mmCIF file of C-alpha atoms in Angstrom:
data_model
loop_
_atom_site.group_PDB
_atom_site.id
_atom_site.type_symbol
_atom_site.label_atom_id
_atom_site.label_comp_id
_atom_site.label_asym_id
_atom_site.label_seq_id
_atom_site.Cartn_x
_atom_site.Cartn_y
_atom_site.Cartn_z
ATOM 1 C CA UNK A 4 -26.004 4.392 1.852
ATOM 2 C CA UNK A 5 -25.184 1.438 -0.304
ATOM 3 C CA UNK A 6 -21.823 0.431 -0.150
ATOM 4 C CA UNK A 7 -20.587 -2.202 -2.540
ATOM 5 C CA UNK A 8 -17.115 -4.618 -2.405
ATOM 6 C CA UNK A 9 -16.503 -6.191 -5.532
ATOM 7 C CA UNK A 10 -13.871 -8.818 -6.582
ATOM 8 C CA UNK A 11 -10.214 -7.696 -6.907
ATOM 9 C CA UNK A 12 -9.155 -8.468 -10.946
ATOM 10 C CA UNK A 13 -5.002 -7.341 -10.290
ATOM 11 C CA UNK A 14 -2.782 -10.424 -10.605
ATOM 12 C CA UNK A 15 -2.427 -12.030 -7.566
ATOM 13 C CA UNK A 16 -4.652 -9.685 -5.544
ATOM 14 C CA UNK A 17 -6.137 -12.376 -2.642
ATOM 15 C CA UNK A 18 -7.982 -9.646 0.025
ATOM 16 C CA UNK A 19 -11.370 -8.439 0.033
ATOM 17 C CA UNK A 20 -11.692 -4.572 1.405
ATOM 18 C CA UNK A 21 -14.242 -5.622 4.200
ATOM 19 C CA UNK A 22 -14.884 -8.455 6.160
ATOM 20 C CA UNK A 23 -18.108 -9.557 7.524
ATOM 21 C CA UNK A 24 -17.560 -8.084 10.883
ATOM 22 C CA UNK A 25 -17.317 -4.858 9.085
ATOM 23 C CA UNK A 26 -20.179 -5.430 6.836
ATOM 24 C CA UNK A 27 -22.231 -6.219 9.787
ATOM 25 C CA UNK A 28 -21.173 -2.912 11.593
ATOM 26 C CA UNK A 29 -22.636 -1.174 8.788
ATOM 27 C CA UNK A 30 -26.020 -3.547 7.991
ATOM 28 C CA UNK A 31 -26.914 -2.709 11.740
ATOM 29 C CA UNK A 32 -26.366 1.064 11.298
ATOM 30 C CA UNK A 33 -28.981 0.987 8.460
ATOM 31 C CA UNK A 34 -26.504 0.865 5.444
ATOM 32 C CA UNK A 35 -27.060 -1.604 2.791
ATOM 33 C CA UNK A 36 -23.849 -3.559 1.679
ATOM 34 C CA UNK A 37 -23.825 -5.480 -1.720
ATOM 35 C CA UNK A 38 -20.990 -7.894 -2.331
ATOM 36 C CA UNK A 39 -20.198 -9.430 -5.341
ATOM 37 C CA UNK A 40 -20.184 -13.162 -5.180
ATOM 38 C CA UNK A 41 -16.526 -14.647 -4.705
ATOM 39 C CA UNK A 42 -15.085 -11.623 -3.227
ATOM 40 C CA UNK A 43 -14.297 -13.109 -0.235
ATOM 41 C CA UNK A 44 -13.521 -16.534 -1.355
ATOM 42 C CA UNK A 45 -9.161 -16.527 -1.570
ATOM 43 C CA UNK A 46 -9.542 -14.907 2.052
ATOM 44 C CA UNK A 47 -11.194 -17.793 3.575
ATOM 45 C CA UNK A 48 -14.947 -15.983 3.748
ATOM 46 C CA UNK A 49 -17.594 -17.239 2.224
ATOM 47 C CA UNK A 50 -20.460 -16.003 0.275
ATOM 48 C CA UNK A 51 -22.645 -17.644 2.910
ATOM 49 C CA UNK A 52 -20.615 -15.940 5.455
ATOM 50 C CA UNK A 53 -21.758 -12.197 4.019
ATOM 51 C CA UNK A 54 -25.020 -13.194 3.899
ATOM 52 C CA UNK A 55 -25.146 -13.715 7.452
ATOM 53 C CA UNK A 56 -23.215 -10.937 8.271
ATOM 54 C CA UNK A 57 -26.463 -9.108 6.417
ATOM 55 C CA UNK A 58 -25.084 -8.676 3.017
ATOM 56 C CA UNK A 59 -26.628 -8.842 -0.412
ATOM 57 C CA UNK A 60 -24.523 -11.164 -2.473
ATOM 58 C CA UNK A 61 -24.692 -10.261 -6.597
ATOM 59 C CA UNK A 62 -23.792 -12.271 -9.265
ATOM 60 C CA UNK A 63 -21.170 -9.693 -10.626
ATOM 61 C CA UNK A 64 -19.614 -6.689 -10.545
ATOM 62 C CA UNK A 65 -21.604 -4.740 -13.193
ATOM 63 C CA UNK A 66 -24.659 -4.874 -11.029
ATOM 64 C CA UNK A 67 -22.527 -4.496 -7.759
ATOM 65 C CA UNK A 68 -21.010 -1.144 -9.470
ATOM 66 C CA UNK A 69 -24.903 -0.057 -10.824
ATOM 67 C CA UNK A 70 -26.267 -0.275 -7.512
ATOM 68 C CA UNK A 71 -23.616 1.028 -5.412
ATOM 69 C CA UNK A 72 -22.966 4.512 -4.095
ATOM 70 C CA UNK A 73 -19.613 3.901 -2.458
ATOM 71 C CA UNK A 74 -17.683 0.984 -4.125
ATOM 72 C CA UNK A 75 -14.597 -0.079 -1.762
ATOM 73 C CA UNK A 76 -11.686 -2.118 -3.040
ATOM 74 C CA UNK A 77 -8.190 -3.089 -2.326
ATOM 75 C CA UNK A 78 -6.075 -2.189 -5.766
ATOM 76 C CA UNK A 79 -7.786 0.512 -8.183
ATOM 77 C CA UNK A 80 -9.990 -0.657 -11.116
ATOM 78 C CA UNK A 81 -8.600 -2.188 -13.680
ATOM 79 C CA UNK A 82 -9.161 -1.248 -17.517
ATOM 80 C CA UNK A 83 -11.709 -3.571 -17.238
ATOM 81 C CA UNK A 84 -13.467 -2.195 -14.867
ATOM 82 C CA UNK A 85 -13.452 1.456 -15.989
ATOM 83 C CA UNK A 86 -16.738 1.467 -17.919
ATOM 84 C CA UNK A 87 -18.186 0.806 -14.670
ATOM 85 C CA UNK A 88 -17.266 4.088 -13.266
ATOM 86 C CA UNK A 89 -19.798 7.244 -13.203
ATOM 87 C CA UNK A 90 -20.545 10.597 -12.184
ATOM 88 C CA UNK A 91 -22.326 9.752 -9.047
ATOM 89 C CA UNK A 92 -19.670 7.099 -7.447
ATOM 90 C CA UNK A 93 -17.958 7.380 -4.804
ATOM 91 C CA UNK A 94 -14.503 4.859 -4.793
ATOM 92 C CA UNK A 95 -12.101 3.810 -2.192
ATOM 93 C CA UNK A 96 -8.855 1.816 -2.990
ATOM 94 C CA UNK A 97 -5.204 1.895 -2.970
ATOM 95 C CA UNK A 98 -4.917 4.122 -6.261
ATOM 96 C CA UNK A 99 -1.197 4.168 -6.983
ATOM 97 C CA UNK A 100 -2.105 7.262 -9.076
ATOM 98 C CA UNK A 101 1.478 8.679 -9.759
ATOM 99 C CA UNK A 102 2.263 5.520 -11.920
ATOM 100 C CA UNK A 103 -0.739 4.655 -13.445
ATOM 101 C CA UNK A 104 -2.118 7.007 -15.976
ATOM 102 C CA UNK A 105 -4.396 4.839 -17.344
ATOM 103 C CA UNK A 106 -5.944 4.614 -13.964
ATOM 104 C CA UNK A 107 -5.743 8.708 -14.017
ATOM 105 C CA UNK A 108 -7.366 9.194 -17.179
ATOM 106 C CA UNK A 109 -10.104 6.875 -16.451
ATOM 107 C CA UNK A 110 -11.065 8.468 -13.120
ATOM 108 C CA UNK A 111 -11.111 12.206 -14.141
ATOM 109 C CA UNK A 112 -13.300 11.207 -17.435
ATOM 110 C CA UNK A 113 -15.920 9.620 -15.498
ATOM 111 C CA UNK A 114 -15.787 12.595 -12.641
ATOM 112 C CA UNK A 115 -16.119 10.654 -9.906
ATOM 113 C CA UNK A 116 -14.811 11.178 -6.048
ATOM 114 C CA UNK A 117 -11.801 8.896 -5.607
ATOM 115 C CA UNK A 118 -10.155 8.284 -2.318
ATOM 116 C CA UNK A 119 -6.431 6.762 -2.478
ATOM 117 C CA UNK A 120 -7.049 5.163 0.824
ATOM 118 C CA UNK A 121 -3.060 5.611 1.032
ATOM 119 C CA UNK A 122 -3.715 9.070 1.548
ATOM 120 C CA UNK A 123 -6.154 8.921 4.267
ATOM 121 C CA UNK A 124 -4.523 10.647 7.479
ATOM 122 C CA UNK A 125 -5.703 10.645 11.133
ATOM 123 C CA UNK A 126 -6.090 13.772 13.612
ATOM 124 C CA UNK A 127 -1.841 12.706 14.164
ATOM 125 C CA UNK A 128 -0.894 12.837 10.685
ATOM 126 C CA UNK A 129 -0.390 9.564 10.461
ATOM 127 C CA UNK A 130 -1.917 7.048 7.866
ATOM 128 C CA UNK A 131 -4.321 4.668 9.518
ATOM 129 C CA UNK A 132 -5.129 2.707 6.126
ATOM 130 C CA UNK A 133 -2.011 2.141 5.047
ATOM 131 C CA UNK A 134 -0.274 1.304 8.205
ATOM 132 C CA UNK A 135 -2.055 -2.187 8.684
ATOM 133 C CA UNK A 136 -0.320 -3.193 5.444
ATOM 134 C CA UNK A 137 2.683 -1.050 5.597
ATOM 135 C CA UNK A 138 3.237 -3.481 9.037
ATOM 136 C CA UNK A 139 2.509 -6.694 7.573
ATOM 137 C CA UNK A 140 4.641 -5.970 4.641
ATOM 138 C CA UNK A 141 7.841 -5.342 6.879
ATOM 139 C CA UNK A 142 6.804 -8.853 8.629
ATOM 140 C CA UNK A 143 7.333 -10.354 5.555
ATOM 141 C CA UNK A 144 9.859 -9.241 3.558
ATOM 142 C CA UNK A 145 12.602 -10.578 5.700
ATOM 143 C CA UNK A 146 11.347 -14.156 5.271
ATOM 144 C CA UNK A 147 11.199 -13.524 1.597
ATOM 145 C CA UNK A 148 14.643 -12.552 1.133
ATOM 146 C CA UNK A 149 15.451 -15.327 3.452
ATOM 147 C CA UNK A 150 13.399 -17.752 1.402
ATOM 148 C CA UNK A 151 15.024 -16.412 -2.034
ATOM 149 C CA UNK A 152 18.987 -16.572 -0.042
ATOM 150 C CA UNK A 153 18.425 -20.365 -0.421
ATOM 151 C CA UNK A 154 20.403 -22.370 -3.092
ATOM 152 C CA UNK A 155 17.439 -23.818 -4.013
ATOM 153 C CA UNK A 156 15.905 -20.905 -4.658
ATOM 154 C CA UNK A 157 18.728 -18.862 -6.698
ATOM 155 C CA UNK A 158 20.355 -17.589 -4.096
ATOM 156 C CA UNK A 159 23.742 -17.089 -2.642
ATOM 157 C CA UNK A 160 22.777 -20.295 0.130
ATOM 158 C CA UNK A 161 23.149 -17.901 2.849
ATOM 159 C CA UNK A 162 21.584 -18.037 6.481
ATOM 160 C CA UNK A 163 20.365 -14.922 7.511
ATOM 161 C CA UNK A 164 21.113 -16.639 11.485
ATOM 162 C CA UNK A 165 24.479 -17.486 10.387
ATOM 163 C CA UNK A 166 25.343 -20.626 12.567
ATOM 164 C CA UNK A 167 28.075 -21.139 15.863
ATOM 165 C CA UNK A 168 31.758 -19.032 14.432
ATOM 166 C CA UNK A 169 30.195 -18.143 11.254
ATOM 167 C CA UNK A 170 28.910 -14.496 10.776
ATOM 168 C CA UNK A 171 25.324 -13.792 9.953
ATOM 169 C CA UNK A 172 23.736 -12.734 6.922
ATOM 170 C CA UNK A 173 23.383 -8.808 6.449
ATOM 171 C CA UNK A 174 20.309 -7.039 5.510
ATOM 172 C CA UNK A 175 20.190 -3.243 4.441
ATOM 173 C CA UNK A 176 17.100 -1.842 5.484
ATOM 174 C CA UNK A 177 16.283 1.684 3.532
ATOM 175 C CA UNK A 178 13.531 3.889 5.164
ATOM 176 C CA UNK A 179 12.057 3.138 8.903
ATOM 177 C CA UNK A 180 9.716 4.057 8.531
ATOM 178 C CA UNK A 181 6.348 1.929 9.612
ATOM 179 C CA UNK A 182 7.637 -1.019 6.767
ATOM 180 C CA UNK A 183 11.569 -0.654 7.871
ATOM 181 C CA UNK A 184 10.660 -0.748 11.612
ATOM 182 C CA UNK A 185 8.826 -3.778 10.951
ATOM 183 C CA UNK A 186 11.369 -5.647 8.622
ATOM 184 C CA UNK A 187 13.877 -4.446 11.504
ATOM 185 C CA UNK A 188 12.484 -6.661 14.082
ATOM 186 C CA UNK A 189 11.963 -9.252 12.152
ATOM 187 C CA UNK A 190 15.492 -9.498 10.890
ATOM 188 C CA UNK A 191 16.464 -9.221 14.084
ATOM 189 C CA UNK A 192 15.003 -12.217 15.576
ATOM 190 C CA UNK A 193 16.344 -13.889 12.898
ATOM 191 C CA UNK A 194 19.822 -13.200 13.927
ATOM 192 C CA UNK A 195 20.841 -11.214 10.783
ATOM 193 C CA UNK A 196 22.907 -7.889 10.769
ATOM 194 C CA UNK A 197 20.992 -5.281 9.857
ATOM 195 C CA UNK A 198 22.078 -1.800 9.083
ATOM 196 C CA UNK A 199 18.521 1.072 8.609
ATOM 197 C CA UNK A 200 19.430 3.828 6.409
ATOM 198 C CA UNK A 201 17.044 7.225 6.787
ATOM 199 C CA UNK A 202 17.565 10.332 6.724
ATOM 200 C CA UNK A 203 15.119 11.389 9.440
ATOM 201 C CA UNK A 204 17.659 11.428 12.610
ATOM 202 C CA UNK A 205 14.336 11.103 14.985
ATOM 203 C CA UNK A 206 13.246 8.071 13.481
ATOM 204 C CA UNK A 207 16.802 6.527 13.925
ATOM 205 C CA UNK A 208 16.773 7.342 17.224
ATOM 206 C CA UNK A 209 13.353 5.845 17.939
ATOM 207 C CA UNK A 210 14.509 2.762 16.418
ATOM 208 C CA UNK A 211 17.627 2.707 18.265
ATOM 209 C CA UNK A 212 15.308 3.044 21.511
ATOM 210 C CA UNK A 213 13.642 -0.414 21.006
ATOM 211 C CA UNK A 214 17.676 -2.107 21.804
ATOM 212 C CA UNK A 215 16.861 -4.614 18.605
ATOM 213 C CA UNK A 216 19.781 -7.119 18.549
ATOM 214 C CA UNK A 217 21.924 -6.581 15.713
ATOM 215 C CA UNK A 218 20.173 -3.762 14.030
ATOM 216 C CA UNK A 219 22.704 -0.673 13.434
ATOM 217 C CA UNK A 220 21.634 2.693 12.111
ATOM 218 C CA UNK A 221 22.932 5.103 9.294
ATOM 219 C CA UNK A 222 22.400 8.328 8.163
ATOM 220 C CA UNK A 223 21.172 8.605 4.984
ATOM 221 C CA UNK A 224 23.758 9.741 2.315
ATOM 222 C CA UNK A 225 24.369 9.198 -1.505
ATOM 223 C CA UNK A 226 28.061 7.581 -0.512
ATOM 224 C CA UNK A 227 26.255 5.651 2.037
ATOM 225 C CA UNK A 228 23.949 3.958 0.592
ATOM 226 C CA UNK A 229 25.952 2.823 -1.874
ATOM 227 C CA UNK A 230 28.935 1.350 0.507
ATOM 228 C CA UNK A 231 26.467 -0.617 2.648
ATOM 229 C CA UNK A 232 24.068 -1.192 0.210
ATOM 230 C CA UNK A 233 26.785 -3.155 -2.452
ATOM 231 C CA UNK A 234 28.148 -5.223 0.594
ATOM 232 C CA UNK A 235 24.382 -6.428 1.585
ATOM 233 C CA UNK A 236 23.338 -9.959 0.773
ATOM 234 C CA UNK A 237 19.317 -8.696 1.316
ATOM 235 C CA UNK A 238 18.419 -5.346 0.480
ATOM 236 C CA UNK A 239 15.139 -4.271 1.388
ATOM 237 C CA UNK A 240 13.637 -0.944 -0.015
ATOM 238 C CA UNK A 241 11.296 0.551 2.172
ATOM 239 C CA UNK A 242 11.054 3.752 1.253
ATOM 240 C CA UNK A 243 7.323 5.535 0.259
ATOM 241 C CA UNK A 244 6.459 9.434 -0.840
ATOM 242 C CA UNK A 245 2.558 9.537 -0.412
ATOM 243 C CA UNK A 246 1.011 10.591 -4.071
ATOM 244 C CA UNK A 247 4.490 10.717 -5.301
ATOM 245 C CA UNK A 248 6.954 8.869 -7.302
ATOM 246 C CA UNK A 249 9.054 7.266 -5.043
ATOM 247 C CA UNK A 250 12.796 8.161 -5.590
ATOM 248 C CA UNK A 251 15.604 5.799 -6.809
ATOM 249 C CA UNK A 252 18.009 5.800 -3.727
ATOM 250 C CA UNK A 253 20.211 3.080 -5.315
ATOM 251 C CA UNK A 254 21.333 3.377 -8.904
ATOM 252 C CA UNK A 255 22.153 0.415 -11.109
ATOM 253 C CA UNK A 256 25.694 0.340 -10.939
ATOM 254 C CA UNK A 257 25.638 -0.179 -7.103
ATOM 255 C CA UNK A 258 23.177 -3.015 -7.615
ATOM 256 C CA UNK A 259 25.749 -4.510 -10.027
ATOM 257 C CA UNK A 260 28.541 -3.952 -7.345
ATOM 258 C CA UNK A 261 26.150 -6.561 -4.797
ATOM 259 C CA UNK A 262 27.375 -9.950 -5.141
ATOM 260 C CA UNK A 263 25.793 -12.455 -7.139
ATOM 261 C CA UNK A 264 22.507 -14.434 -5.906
ATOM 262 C CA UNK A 265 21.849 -11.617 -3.849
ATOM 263 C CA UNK A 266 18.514 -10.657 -3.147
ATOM 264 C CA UNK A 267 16.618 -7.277 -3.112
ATOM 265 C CA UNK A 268 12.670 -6.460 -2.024
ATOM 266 C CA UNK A 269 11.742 -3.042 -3.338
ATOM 267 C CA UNK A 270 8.453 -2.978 -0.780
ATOM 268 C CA UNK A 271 6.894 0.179 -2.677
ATOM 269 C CA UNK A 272 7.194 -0.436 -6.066
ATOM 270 C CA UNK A 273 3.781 0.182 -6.472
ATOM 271 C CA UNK A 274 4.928 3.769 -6.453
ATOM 272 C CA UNK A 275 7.802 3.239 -8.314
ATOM 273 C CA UNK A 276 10.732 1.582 -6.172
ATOM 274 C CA UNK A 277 13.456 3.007 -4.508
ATOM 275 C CA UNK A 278 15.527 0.964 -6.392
ATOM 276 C CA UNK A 279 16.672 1.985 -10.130
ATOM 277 C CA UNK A 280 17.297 -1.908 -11.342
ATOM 278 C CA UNK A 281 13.337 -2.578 -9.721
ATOM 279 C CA UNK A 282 9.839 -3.488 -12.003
ATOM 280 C CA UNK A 283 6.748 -4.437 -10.788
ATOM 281 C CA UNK A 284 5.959 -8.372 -10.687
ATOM 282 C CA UNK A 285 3.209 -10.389 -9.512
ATOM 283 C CA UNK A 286 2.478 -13.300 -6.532
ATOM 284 C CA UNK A 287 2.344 -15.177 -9.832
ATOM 285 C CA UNK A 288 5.558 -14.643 -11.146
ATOM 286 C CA UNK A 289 7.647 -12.414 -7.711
ATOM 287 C CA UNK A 290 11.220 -12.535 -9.274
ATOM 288 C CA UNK A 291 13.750 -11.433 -12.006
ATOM 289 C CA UNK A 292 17.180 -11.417 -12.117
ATOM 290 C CA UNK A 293 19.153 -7.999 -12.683
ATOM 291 C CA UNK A 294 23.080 -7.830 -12.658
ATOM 292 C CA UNK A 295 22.531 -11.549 -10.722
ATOM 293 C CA UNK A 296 20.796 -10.581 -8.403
ATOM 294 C CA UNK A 297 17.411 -11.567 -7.309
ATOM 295 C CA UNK A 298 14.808 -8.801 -7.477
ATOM 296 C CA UNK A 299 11.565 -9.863 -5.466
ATOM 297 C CA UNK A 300 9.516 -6.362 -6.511
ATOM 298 C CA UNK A 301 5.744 -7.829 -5.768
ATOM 299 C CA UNK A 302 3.483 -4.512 -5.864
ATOM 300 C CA UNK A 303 0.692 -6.425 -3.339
ATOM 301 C CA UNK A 304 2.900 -8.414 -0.457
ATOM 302 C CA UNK A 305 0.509 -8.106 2.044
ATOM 303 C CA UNK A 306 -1.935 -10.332 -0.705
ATOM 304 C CA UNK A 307 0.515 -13.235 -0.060
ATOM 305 C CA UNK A 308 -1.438 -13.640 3.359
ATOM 306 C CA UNK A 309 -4.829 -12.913 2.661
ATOM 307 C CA UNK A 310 -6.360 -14.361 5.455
ATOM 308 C CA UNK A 311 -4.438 -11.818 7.812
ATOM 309 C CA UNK A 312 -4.616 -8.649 5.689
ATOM 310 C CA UNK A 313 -7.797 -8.899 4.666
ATOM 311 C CA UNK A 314 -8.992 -8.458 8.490
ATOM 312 C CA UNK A 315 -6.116 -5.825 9.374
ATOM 313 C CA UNK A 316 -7.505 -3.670 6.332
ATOM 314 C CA UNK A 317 -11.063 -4.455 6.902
ATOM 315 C CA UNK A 318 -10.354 -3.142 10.570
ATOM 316 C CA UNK A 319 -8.678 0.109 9.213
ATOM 317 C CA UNK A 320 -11.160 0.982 6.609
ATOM 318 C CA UNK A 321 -14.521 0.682 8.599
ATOM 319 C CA UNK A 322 -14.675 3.773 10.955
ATOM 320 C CA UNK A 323 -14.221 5.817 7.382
ATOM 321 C CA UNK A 324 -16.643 4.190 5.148
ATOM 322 C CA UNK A 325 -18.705 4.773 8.098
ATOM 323 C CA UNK A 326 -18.189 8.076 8.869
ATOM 324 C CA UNK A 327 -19.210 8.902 5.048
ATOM 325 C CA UNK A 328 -21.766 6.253 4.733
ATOM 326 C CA UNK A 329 -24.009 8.080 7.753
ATOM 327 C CA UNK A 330 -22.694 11.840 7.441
ATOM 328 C CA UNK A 331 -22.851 11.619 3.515
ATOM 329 C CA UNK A 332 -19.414 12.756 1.399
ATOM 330 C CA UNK A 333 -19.556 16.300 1.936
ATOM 331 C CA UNK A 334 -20.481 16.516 5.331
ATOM 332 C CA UNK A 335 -17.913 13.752 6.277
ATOM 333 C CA UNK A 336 -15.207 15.411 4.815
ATOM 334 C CA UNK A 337 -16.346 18.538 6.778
ATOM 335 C CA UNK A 338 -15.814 16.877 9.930
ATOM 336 C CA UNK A 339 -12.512 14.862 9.265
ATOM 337 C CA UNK A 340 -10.004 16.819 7.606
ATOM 338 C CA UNK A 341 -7.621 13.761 7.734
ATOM 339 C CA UNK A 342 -10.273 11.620 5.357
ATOM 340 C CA UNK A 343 -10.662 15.050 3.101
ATOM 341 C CA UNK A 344 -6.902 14.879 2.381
ATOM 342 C CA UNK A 345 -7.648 11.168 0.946
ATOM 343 C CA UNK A 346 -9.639 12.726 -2.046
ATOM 344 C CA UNK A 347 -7.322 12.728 -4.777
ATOM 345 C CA UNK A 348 -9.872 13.588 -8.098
ATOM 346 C CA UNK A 349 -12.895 14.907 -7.524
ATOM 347 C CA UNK A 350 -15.605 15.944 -10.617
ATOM 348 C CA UNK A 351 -13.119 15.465 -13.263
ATOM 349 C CA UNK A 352 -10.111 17.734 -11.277
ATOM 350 C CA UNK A 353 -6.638 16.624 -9.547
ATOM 351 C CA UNK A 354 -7.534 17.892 -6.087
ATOM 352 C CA UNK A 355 -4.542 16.154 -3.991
ATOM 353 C CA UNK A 356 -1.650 18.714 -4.430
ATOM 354 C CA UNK A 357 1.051 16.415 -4.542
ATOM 355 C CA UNK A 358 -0.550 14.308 -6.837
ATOM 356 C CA UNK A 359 -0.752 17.254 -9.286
ATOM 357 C CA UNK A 360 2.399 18.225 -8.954
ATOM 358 C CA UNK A 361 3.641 14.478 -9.505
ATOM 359 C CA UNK A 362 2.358 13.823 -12.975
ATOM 360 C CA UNK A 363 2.100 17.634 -14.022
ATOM 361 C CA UNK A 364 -1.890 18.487 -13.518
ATOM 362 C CA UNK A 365 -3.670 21.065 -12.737
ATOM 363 C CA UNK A 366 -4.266 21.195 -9.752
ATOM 364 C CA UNK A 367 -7.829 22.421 -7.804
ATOM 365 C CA UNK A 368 -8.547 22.800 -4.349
ATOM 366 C CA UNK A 369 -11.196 20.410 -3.087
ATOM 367 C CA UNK A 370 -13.270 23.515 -2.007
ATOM 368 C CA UNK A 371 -13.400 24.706 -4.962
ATOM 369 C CA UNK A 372 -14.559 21.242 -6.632
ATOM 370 C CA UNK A 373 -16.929 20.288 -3.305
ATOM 371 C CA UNK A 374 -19.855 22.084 -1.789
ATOM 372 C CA UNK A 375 -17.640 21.975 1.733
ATOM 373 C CA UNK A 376 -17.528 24.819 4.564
ATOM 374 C CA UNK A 377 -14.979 27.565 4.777
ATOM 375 C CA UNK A 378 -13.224 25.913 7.835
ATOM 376 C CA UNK A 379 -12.229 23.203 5.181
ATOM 377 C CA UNK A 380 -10.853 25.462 2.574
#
């Protein structure tokens, strides 16, 4: 198959969706890869580097998309990069469907197969694409909101630590999930006091289990949230609903109760935000100020360390663009029910059920848009 990895065109988007370990993995099964030249260049690989890993490095991403049968990327295509789409293409990204109709329209016109690669699930039921990110996302956010606490940077001038008979910053941690866990432990080595919300008593209790110092746990409520929520000086929203809009757990007047130079990171924004006062911003330009406080809402964090994510994604994505490159689509998605629930339009149809009943489409089963077996239907 010939698998192509073009250039990401969002604002501040810094990975490339394989590395050249991966793209060797697949040269040496047979599989040609084509990569367009530059793709690799904000996460420290060179074009030189893809060559040798067996690559065919192209000038740009028309010929990159014209040649390709599977095109991989990190963010969807932009508008620019819709007339590039066809019939026969296959396309793997982070989609972000539920809040992009542009993106919508554009893929059901052309009638191609598009994966979200959010959406990809293992035999577990867990998501092995998303995970690398979710994980380096919850790394980070804590230093963020640490970083934007500063005087300096707009913020209250508040140590997350605290210092020797003076009390420690508090974070508010909603959702922990696989980005709350992480944030979790890493406010908790700074020394803050952290309170996770969820509503999922199971996951509370498995984060209780790891005996982090200073993280607290809460059961998810409307009353809740807002108490500890207004009284937090970093409020982190981790909260996601795969192929949905993700819910506004904290409304605008309890973001206006938070005291001023606050700071809040709404992690999934991308789909949304969990926060009502939240907007999408860039690497470029991260921050806005709502009620006075700081909102860090950066669709991409895991782009502000390229280097890193690039590999951890790279990692995650090969054993599924190999499983379809050397079964083909239809007898891949035969084998791995997980990947199959990735498809979200197929052939001009919304085949991802939640998706379709997210932004109000029709929805199809995949079987009935695919040639696949009856054990898939």
């Amino acid at each position: 198959m010939r698998i192509g990895v073009v250039r990401e065109v969002a604002a501040g988007e810094s990975r490339v969706a394989l590395a050249p370990p991966a793209v060797h993995e697949l040269c040496r099964a047979g599989h040609r890869v084509l990569v367009e030249s530059g793709a690799g260049v904000a996460s420290g690989i060179s074009d030189a580097e893809y060559a040798a890993a067996g690559a065919r490095v192209l000038e740009d991403a028309a010929r990159v998309y014209g040649e390709a049968e599977l095109v991989v990327k990190v963010q969807g295509p932009g508008a620019g990069e819709y007339a590039h789409l066809r019939e026969d293409l296959i396309l793997m990204a982070f989609l972000s469907l539920p809040v992009d109709p542009g993106l919508m329209r554009a893929l059901l016109g052309c009638r191609c197969v598009a994966f979200a690669m959010e959406a990809i699930r293992d035999a577990r039921g867990r998501l092995p694409v998303l995970t690398p990110m979710s994980e380096i996302a919850g790394r980070l956010v804590p230093q963020i909101g640490a970083h934007y606490l500063q005087r300096q940077s707009g913020g209250r001038g508040i140590l997350l630590g605290g210092a020797t008979g003076v009390r420690p910053g508090r974070v508010v941690i909603l959702g922990s999930g696989i980005v709350g866990t992480a944030a979790a432990r890493v406010a908790s080595g700074l020394g803050a006091e952290t309170v996770v919300v969820d509503r999922d008593l199971d996951r509370l209790r498995a984060l209780e289990a790891l005996r982090l110092r200073g993280v607290t746990t809460l059961a998810s409520s409307q009353l809740a949230i807002r108490e500890v929520a207004s009284e937090a000086d970093l409020l982190i929203g981790a909260v996601l609903v795969v192929s949905s809009r993700t819910p506004a757990l904290v409304d605008a007047e309890t973001v206006g109760l938070m005291r001023e130079g606050s700071v809040i990171v709404d992690v999934d924004v991308d789909y949304g935000g969990c926060i009502e006062t939240s907007r999408p911003t860039t690497l470029e330009d991260p921050t806005f100020v709502e009620r006075g406080v700081i909102h860090y809402c950066v669709r991409n964090v895991p782009a502000a360390v390229p280097v890193t994510s690039t590999r951890a994604l790279s990692n995650a994505l090969l054993p599924h663009v190999r499983r379809i490159a050397s079964l083909g689509l239809t007898d891949a998605l035969n084998a791995d029910e997980g990947l199959r629930q990735g498809v979200a339009v197929a052939e001009g149809r919304v085949v991802d059920p939640v998706l379709a009943r997210s932004t109000g489409m029709e929805y199809h089963p995949i079987s009935s848009v695919l040639p696949l077996h009856a054990e898939a239907r």
